[in-house]
XYZ file of C-alpha atoms in Angstrom:
651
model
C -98.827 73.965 30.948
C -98.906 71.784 27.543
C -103.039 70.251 27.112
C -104.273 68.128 25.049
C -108.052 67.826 23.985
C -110.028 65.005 22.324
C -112.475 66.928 20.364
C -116.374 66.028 19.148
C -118.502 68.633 17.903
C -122.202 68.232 19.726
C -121.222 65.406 22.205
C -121.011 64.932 25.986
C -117.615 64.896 27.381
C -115.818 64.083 30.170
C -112.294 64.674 31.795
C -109.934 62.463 32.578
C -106.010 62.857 33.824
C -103.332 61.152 31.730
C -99.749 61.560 31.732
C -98.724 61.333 27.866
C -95.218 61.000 26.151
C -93.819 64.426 25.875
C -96.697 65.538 27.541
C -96.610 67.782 30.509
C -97.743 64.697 33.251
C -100.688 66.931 34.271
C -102.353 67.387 30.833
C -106.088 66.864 30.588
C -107.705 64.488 28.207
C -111.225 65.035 27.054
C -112.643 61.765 26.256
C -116.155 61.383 24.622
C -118.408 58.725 26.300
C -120.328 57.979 22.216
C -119.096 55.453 20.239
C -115.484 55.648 18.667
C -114.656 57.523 15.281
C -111.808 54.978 13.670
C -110.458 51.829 13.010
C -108.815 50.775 16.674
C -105.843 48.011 15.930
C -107.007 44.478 17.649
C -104.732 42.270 18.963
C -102.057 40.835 16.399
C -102.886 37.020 14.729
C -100.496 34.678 16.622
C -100.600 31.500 14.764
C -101.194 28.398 17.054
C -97.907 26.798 15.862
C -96.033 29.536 17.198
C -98.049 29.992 20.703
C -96.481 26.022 21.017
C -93.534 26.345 20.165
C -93.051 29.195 22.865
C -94.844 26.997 25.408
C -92.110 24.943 24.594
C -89.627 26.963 25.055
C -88.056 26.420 21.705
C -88.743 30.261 21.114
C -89.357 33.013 23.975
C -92.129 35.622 24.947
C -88.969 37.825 24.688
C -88.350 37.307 20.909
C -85.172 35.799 21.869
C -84.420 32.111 20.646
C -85.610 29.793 23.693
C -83.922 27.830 26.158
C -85.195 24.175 24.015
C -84.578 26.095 20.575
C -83.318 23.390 18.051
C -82.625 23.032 14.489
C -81.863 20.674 11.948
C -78.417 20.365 9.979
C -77.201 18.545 6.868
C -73.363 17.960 5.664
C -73.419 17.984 1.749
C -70.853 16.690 -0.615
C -71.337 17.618 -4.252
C -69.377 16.766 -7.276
C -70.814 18.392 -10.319
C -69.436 18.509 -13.994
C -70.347 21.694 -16.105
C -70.568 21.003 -20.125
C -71.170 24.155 -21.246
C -71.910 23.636 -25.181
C -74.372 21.685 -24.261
C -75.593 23.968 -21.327
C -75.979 20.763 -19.537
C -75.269 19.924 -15.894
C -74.401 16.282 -14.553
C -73.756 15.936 -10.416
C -73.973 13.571 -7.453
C -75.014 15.063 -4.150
C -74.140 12.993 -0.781
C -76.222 14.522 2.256
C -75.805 13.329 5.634
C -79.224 14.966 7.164
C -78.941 15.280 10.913
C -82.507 15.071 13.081
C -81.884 17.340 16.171
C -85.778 17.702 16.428
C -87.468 16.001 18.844
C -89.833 14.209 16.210
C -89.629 10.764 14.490
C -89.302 11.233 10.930
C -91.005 8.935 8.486
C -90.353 11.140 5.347
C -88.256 13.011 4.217
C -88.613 16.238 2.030
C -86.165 17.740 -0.844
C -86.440 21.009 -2.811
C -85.997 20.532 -6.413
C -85.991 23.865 -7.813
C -84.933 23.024 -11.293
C -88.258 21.319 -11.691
C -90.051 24.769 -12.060
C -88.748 24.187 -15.003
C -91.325 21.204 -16.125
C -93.855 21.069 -18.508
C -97.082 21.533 -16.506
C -96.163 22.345 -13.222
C -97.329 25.109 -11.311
C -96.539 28.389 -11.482
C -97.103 32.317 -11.237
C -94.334 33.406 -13.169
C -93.865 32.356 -16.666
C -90.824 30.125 -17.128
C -88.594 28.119 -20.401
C -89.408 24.610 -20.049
C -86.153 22.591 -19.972
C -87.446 19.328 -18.728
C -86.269 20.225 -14.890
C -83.780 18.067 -13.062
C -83.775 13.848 -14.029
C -83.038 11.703 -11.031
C -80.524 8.849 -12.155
C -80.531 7.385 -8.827
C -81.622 7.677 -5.208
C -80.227 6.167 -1.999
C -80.770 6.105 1.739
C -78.312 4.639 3.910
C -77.001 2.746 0.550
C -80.805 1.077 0.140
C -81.929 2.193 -3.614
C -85.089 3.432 -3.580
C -87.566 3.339 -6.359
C -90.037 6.322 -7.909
C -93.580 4.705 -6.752
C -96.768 5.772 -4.732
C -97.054 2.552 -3.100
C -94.662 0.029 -1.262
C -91.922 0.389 0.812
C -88.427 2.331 0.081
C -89.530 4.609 -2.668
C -89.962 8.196 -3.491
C -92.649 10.698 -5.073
C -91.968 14.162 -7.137
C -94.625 16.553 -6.391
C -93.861 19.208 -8.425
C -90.951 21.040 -6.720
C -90.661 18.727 -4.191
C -88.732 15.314 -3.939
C -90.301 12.712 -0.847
C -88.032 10.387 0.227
C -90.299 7.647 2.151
C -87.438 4.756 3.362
C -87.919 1.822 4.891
C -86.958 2.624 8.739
C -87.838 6.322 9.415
C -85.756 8.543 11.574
C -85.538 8.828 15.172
C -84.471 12.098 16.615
C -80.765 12.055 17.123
C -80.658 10.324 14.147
C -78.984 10.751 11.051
C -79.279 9.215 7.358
C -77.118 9.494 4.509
C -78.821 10.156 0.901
C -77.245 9.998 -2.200
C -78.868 12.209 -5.347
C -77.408 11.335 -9.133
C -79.514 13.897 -10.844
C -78.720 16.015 -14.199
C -80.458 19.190 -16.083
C -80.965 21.253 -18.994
C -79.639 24.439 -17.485
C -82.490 27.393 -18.260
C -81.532 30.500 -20.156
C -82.546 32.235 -17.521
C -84.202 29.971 -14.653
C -85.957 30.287 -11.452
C -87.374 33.599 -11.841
C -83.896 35.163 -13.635
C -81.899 33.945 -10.690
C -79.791 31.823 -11.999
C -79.089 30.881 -15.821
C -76.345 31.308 -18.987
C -75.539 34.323 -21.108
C -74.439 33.495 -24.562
C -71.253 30.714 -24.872
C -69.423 32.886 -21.828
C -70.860 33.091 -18.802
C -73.203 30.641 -16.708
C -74.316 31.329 -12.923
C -75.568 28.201 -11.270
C -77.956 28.489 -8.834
C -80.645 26.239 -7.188
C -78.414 23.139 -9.286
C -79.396 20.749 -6.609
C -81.326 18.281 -4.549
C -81.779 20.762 -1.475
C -82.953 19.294 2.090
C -86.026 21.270 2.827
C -86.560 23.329 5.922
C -88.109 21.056 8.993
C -88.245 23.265 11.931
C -90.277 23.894 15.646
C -93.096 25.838 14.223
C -94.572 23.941 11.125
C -92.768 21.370 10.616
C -91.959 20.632 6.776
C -92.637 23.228 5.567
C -95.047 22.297 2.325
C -95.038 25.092 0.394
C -94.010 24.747 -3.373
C -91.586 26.979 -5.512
C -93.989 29.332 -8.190
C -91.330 31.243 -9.381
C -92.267 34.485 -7.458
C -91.767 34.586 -3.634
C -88.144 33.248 -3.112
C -86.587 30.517 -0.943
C -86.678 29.175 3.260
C -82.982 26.739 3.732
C -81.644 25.754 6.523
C -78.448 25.991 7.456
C -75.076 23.341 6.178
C -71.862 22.327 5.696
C -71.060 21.853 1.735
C -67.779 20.288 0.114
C -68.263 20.826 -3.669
C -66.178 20.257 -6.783
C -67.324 21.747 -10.026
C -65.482 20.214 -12.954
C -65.319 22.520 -15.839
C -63.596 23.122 -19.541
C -60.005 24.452 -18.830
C -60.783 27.720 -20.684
C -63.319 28.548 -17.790
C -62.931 30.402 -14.102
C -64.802 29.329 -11.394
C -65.921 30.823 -8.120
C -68.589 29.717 -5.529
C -69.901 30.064 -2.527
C -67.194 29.244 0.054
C -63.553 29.150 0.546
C -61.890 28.651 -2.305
C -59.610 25.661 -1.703
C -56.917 24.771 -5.010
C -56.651 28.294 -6.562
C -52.957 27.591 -6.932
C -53.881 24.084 -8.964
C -56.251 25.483 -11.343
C -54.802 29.506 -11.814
C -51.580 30.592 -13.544
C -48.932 31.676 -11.336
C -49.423 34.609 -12.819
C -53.154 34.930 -12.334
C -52.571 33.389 -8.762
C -50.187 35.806 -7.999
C -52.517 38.974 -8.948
C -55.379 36.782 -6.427
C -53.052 36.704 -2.893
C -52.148 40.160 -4.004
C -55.951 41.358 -4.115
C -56.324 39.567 -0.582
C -53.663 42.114 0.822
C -54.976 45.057 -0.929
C -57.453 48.125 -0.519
C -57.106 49.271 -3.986
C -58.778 46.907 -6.793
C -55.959 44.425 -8.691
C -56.932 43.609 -11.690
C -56.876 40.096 -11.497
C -57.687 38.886 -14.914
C -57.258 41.570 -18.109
C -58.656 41.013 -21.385
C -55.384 39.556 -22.429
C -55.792 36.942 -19.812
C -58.864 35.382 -21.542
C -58.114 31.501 -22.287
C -54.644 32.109 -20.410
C -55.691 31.948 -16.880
C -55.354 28.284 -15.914
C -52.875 25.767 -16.064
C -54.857 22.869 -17.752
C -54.202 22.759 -21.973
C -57.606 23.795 -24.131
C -59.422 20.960 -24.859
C -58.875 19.653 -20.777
C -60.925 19.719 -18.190
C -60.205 21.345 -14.381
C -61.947 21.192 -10.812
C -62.471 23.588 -8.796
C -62.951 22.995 -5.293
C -64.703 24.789 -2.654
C -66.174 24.507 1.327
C -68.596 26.513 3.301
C -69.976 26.376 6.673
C -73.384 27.050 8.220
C -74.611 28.492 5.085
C -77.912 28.377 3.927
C -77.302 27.599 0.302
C -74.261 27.225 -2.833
C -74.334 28.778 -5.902
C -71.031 29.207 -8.127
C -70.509 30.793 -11.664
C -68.460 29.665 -14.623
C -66.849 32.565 -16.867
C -65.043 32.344 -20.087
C -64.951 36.304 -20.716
C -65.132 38.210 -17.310
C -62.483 40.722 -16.144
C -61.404 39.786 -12.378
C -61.120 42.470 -10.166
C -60.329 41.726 -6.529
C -59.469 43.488 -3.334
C -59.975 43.358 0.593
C -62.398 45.549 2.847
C -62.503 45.453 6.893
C -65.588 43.975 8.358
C -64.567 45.098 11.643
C -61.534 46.854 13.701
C -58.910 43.464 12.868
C -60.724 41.378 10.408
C -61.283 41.736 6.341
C -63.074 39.825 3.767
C -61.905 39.545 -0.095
C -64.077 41.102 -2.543
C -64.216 39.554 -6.567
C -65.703 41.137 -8.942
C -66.806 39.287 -12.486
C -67.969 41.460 -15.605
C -67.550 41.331 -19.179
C -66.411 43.942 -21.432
C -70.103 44.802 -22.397
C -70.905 46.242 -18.691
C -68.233 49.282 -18.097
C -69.878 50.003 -15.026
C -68.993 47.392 -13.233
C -65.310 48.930 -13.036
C -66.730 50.679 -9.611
C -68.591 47.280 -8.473
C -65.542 46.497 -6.470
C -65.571 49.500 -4.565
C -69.557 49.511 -4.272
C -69.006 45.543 -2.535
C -66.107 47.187 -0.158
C -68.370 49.753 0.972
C -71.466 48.071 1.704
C -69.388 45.120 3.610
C -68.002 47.089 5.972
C -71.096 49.396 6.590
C -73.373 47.032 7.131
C -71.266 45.170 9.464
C -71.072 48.337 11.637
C -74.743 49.072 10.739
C -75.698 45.603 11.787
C -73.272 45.149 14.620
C -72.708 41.570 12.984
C -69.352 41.470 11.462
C -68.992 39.778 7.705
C -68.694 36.089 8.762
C -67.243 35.522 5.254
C -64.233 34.538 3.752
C -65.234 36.231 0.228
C -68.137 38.368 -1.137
C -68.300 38.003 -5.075
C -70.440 39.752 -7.832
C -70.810 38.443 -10.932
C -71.809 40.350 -13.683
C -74.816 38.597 -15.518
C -76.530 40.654 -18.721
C -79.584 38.936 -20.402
C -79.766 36.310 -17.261
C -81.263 39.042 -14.551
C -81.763 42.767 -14.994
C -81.713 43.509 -11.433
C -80.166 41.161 -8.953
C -79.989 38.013 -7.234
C -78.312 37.023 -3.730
C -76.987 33.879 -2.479
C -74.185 33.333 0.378
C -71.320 35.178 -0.459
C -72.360 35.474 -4.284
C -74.692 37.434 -6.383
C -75.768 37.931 -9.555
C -76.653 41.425 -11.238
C -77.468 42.807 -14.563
C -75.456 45.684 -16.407
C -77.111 48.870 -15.554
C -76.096 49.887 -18.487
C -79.558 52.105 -18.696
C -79.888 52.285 -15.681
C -76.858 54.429 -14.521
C -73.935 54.337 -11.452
C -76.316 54.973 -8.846
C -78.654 52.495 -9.658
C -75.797 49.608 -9.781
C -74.355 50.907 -6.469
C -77.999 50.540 -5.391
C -78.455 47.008 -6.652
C -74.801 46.024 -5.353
C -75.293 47.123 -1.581
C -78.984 45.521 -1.705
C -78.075 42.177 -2.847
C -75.197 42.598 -0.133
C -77.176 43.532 2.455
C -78.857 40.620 1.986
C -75.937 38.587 2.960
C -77.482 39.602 6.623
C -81.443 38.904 5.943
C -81.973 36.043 5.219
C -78.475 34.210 5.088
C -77.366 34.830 8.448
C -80.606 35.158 9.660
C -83.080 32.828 8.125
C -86.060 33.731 7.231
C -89.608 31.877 5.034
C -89.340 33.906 2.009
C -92.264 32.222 0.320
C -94.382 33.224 3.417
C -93.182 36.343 4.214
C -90.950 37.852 1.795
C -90.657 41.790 3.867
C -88.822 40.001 6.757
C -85.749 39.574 3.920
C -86.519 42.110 1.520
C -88.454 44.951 3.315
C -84.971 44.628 6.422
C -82.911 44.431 3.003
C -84.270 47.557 1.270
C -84.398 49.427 4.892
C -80.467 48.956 5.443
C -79.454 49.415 1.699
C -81.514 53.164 1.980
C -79.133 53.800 5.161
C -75.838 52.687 3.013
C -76.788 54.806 0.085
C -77.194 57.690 3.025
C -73.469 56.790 3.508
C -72.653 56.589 -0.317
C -74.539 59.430 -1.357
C -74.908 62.018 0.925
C -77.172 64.947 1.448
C -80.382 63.054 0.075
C -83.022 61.108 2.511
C -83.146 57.862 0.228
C -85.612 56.149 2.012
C -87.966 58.650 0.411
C -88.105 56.562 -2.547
C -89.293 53.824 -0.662
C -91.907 55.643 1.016
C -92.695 57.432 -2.421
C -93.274 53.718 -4.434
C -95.446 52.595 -1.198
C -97.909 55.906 -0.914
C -97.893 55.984 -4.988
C -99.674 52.248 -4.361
C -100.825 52.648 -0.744
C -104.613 53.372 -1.920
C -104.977 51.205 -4.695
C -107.328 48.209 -4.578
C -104.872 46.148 -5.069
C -102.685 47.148 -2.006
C -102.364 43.855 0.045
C -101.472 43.591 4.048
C -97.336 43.000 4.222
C -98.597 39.676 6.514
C -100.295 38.193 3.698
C -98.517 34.908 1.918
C -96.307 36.503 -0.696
C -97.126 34.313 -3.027
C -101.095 35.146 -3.179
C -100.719 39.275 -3.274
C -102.764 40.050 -6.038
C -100.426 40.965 -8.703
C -96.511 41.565 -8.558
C -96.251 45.035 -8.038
C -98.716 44.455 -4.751
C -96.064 41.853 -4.066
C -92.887 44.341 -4.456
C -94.479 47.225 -2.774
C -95.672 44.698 0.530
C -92.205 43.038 0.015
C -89.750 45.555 -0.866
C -90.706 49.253 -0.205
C -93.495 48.982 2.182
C -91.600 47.500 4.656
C -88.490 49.413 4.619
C -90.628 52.687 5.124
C -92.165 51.313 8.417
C -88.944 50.434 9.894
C -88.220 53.753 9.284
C -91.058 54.492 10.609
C -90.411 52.668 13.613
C -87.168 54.341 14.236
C -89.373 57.612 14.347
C -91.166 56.139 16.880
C -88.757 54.764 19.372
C -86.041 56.972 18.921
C -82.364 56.370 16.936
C -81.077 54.952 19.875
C -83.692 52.184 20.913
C -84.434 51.523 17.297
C -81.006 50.689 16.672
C -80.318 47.997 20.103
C -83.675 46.548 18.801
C -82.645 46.240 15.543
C -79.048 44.678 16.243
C -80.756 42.669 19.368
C -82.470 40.981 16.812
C -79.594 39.915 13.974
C -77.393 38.712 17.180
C -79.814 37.220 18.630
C -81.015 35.050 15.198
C -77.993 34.561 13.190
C -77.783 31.029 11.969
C -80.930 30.431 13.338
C -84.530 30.800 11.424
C -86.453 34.103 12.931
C -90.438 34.598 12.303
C -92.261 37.443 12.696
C -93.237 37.465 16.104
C -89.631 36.875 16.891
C -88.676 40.141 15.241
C -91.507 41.917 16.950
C -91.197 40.596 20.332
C -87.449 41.760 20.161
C -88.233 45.306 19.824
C -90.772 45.370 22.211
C -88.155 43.867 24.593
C -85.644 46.233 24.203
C -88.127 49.100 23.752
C -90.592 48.535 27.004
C -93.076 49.282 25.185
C -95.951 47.198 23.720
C -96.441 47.823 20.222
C -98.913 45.394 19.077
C -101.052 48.669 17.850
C -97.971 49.427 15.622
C -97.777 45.868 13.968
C -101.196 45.023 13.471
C -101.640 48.551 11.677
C -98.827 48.324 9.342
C -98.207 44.517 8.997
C -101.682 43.123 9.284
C -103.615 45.719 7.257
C -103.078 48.375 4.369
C -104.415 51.282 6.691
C -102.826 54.631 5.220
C -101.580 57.715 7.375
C -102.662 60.730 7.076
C -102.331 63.621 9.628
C -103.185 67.079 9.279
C -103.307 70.130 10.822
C -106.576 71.873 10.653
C -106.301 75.161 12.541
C -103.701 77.168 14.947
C -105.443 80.025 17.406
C -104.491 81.945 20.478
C -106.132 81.247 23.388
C -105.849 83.333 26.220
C -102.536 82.520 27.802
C -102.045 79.317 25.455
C -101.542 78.676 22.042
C -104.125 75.915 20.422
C -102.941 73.473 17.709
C -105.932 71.407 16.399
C -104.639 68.282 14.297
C -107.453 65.673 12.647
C -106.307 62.252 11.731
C -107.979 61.571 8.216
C -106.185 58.745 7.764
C -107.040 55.033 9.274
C -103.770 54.141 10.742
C -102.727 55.442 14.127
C -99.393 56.882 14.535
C -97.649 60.031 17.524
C -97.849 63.703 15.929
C -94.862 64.960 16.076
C -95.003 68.817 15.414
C -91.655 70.988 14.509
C -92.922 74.869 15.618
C -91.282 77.787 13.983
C -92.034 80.876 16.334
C -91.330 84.483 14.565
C -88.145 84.741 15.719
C -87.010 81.626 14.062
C -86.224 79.475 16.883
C -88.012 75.911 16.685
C -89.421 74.042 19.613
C -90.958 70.437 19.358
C -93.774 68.892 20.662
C -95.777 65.407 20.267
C -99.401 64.314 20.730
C -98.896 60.293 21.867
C -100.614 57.582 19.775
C -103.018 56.899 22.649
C -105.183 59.295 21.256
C -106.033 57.786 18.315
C -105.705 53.817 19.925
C -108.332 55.767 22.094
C -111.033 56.449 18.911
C -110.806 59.564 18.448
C -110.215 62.207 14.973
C -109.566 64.792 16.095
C -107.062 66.480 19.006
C -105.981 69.627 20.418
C -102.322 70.483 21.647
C -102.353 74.034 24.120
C -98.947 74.680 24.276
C -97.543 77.737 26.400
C -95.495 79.281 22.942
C -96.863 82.268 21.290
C -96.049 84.613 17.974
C -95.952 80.995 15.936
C -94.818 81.436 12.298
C -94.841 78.259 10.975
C -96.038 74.591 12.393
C -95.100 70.906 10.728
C -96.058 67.614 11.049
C -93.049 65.270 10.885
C -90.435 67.328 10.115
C -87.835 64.923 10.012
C -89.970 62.583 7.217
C -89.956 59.764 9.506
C -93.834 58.591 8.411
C -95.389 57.335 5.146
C -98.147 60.093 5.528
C -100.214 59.578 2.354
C -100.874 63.348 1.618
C -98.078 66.351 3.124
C -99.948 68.980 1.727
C -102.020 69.768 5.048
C -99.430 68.636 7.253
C -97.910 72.693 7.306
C -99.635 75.146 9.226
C -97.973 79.080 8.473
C -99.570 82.024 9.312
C -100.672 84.531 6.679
């Protein structure tokens, strides 16, 4: 019969029965009646907004979207001319903003992204100052309004944010119709190297317009400004948009693209439907091609037209340069998607970036369970704009990797695809809490480069860049506002790799199986819809059974590290005694591989409650003798912050 102790040196015990995990049901716990040893996880902060919002019955106690659940919607209509020369951008944006919240509405709120671009304004991120975006004119319902603090039918810029205050506000099943003419200086490289121009061929246009902000059941308008470090919270739209460009350019954008056979060649068109039937890479545009591909004379101008719906965002680029390389990949047993590819002679590279885009499409819609809702996934090649990446529906932006290597660019390409899941299908408050998009992100991009590159656990990087900053000072919790960690590598380690290891880590925890229906539960469940946290963590603990509010306030709420080790292995009498200490502060099961002498390996666990009980120290009787060799996590499933005592072998 398996037993596990509680151990205290010098203290009064007593016994109590317990059934435990993998526990024989009859094991015997021996619980000390002094005060505890460790750090016990309290009850997870639940912010008010969200406890109404449930009451409501706009969200659930499940983590499922609620039975009253509502969101707002916008139509957009965007006609935008490109002057490249003068790396200048002139547009008019139509919105018709639709209030399916139950609230009256006497203001309205815009992102203007550009304007992180201002002289003066905030920021935490140094930036070129281009004089951010000039407002021509702005209407509601056709009434012009002025730029004032006072009177009726005007409008304030607050830094990145436009206020539209109009005469009658808006009632819920309302909906008003605003008109933007706005133009910009377009950044070198803008917004954090997320969108920007390389030289006189290539620009990738991003954040380029008046953008409805996010008004939704649990804070409302959401206030928070644009500093150039935490990312982006949209809501979900329809877009029409025409970008009118020199006739020497090639244009693709977010959406489907609607007059390729007015704007391309035959021949260039030709090579495109090809690519759309294809599972090896056409080569849609050559070096030859270069001022060839469109119909329009030099000196002429061309439009390219594009739609997209329930997207959170548009973004398009303009190349003068670029190869084309196109083909198809299946998102699912009968459906594909088309995958473009845009990259200059300087980046040779990028010849794979095709195939890197048709592998991580169709494994993360199997990984996800959430086919590819796309009609096209495009990368666009972008040296001296971004050195890593950038993702926006159906586009993205990436540097070279030139230095950097293969791996490293198929790395970057399945990242900025997997984000095509977190947050653009599900929508999440990147300013707020950047892990939900880029700690899922990095966790599903580790399990496609276990696909790509077999034989090698890759989340062991991210566990390895976490523990390397785990006990720093300057470690901050992954719940904390990403825009206040104390520096940016505290902000990519509790955004990026930090988070990816403990859904990992969860996965050790629940099993393959349950992780995985959690995991999927939760994209179905929250596609076009905006998830929070507690919505992510009420969905596993639905689908699991289990309550593991000890799991999130440990890794979300603080920077507790783990750190397990095994301490001593003795015979005693009939039983075999495996002593394990947790030195660390963060609770987590012991899951021990044992080697016996013989070589065969048996498994056993000591349960969390242990720990979530107070205790350092606890010892596992098992009923195996002639042990060789003992291991804490053998599989690597846990960020443990030091493996060198985790192995037990005898001498």
């Amino acid at each position: 019969m398996n037993k596990i102790h509680y151990l205290k040196e010098g203290l009064f015990f007593f016994v109590l029965s317990f059934a435990l995990y993998n526990c024989s049901p009859s094991a015997e716990i021996t619980k000390s009646v002094t005060d505890i040893e460790r750090p016990i996880p309290y009850p997870i902060d639940i912010p008010d907004r969200f406890t109404e919002a449930v009451e409501s019955a706009t969200r659930s106690e499940t983590g499922a979207p609620g039975r009253n659940y509502w969101q707002q919607f916008a139509e957009y209509t965007i006609y935008a001319s490109l002057h490249p020369d003068e790396k200048h951008l002139e547009s008019i944006v139509n919105i018709v903003y639709h209030n399916n919240s139950p609230d009256t509405l006497n203001y309205l709120h815009l992102d203007l992204i550009q304007n992180h671009h201002t002289e003066g304004i905030e920021r935490n991120r140094a930036a070129e100052v281009t004089g951010g975006m000039n407002l021509v004119k702005v209407e509601v319902d056709g009434d012009t309004l002025e730029e004032s603090y006072m009177g009726d039918s005007r409008y304030i810029v607050t830094g990145t944010r436009l206020i539209l205050m109009p005469t009658e506000p808006m009632v819920p099943g309302e909906k008003k119709q605003i008109s933007i003419e706005y133009n910009f200086d377009i950044p070198q490289s803008g917004a954090g190297g997320r969108m920007g121009y390389d030289g006189d061929n290539l620009f990738y246009l991003g954040y380029w317009y008046p953008q409805m902000t996010v008004y939704d059941d649990v804070v409302g308008w959401h206030p928070d400004q644009y500093l150039g470090l935490a990312e982006f919270y949209h809501g979900f739209s329809n877009y029409e948009y025409h970008v009118d460009v020199p006739s020497d350019w090639v244009v693709m954008g977010t959406g489907e693209f609607l007059n390729p056979g007015d704007v391309l060649t035959s021949r260039i068109y030709d090579r495109y439907q090809a690519s759309q039937e294809s599972d090896e890479v056409v080569n849609i545009i050559k070096p030859e091609d270069f001022g060839f591909a469109t119909r329009a004379d030099l000196g002429k101008r061309l439009t390219w037209k594009f739609h997209a719906e329930s997207v959170r965002d548009v973004a398009f680029s303009a190349t003068r340069e670029s190869m084309w390389d196109g083909a198809r990949t299946p998102v699912n047993d009968f459906e594909y998607t088309h995958i473009n590819t845009f990259y200059r002679e300087l980046a040779p590279l990028w010849e794979e970036v095709t195939a890197y885009q048709q592998h991580a499409i169709t494994f993360l819609s199997e990984l996800t369970d959430f086919s590819y809702p796309w009609p096209h996934m495009t990368a666009v090649e972008g040296s001296n704009i971004i050195s890593g990446g950038m993702e926006f529906p159906m586009m993205t932006i990436m540097g070279d990797y030139n230095n950097q290597g293969a791996d490293l660019l198929y790395n970057v390409t399945a990242h900025e695809l997997a984000h095509m899941w977190v947050p653009m299908i599900v929508s999440t408050d990147e300013r707020r809490y950047s892990w939900m998009d880029e700690g899922n992100t990095s966790f599903s991009t580790n399990e496609a480069r276990m696909e790509f590159h077999p034989g090698e656990d890759h989340h062991e990087d991210s566990r390895q860049s976490y523990i390397r900053w785990a006990e720093s000072d300057y470690e901050g919790a992954m719940m904390r506002r990403s825009d206040f960690h104390k520096n940016r590598a505290a902000f990519s380690v509790a955004s990026y790799s930090k988070p990816a290891s403990v859904l990992a880590a969860l996965r050790g925890v629940l099993g393959e199986e349950v992780f995985y229906e959690a995991y999927q539960t939760f994209i179905n469940d929250w596609a076009f819809k905006h998830a929070y946290p507690w919505d992510m963590f009420r969905t596993f603990e639905t689908v699991s059974g289990k309550d593991l509010e000890w799991f999130w306030r440990s890794w979300y709420y603080e920077t507790w590290t783990l750190d397990q080790a095994i301490t001593d292995v003795r015979e005693n009498g009939a039983l075999t005694e495996i002593i394990v200490e947790d030195l660390g502060e963060l609770p987590m099961p012991v899951n021990l591989t044992i080697t016996l002498t013989d070589g065969e390996t048996v498994e056993h666990s000591i349960p969390v409650d242990i720990w979530l009980k107070g205790f350092r120290v606890a010892s596992l009787s098992i009923d195996e003798k002639d042990i060789q060799r003992v291991e804490i996590d053998a599989r690597r499933n846990f960020p443990d912050v030091d493996l060198s005592n985790n192995i037990w072998e005898k001498e």
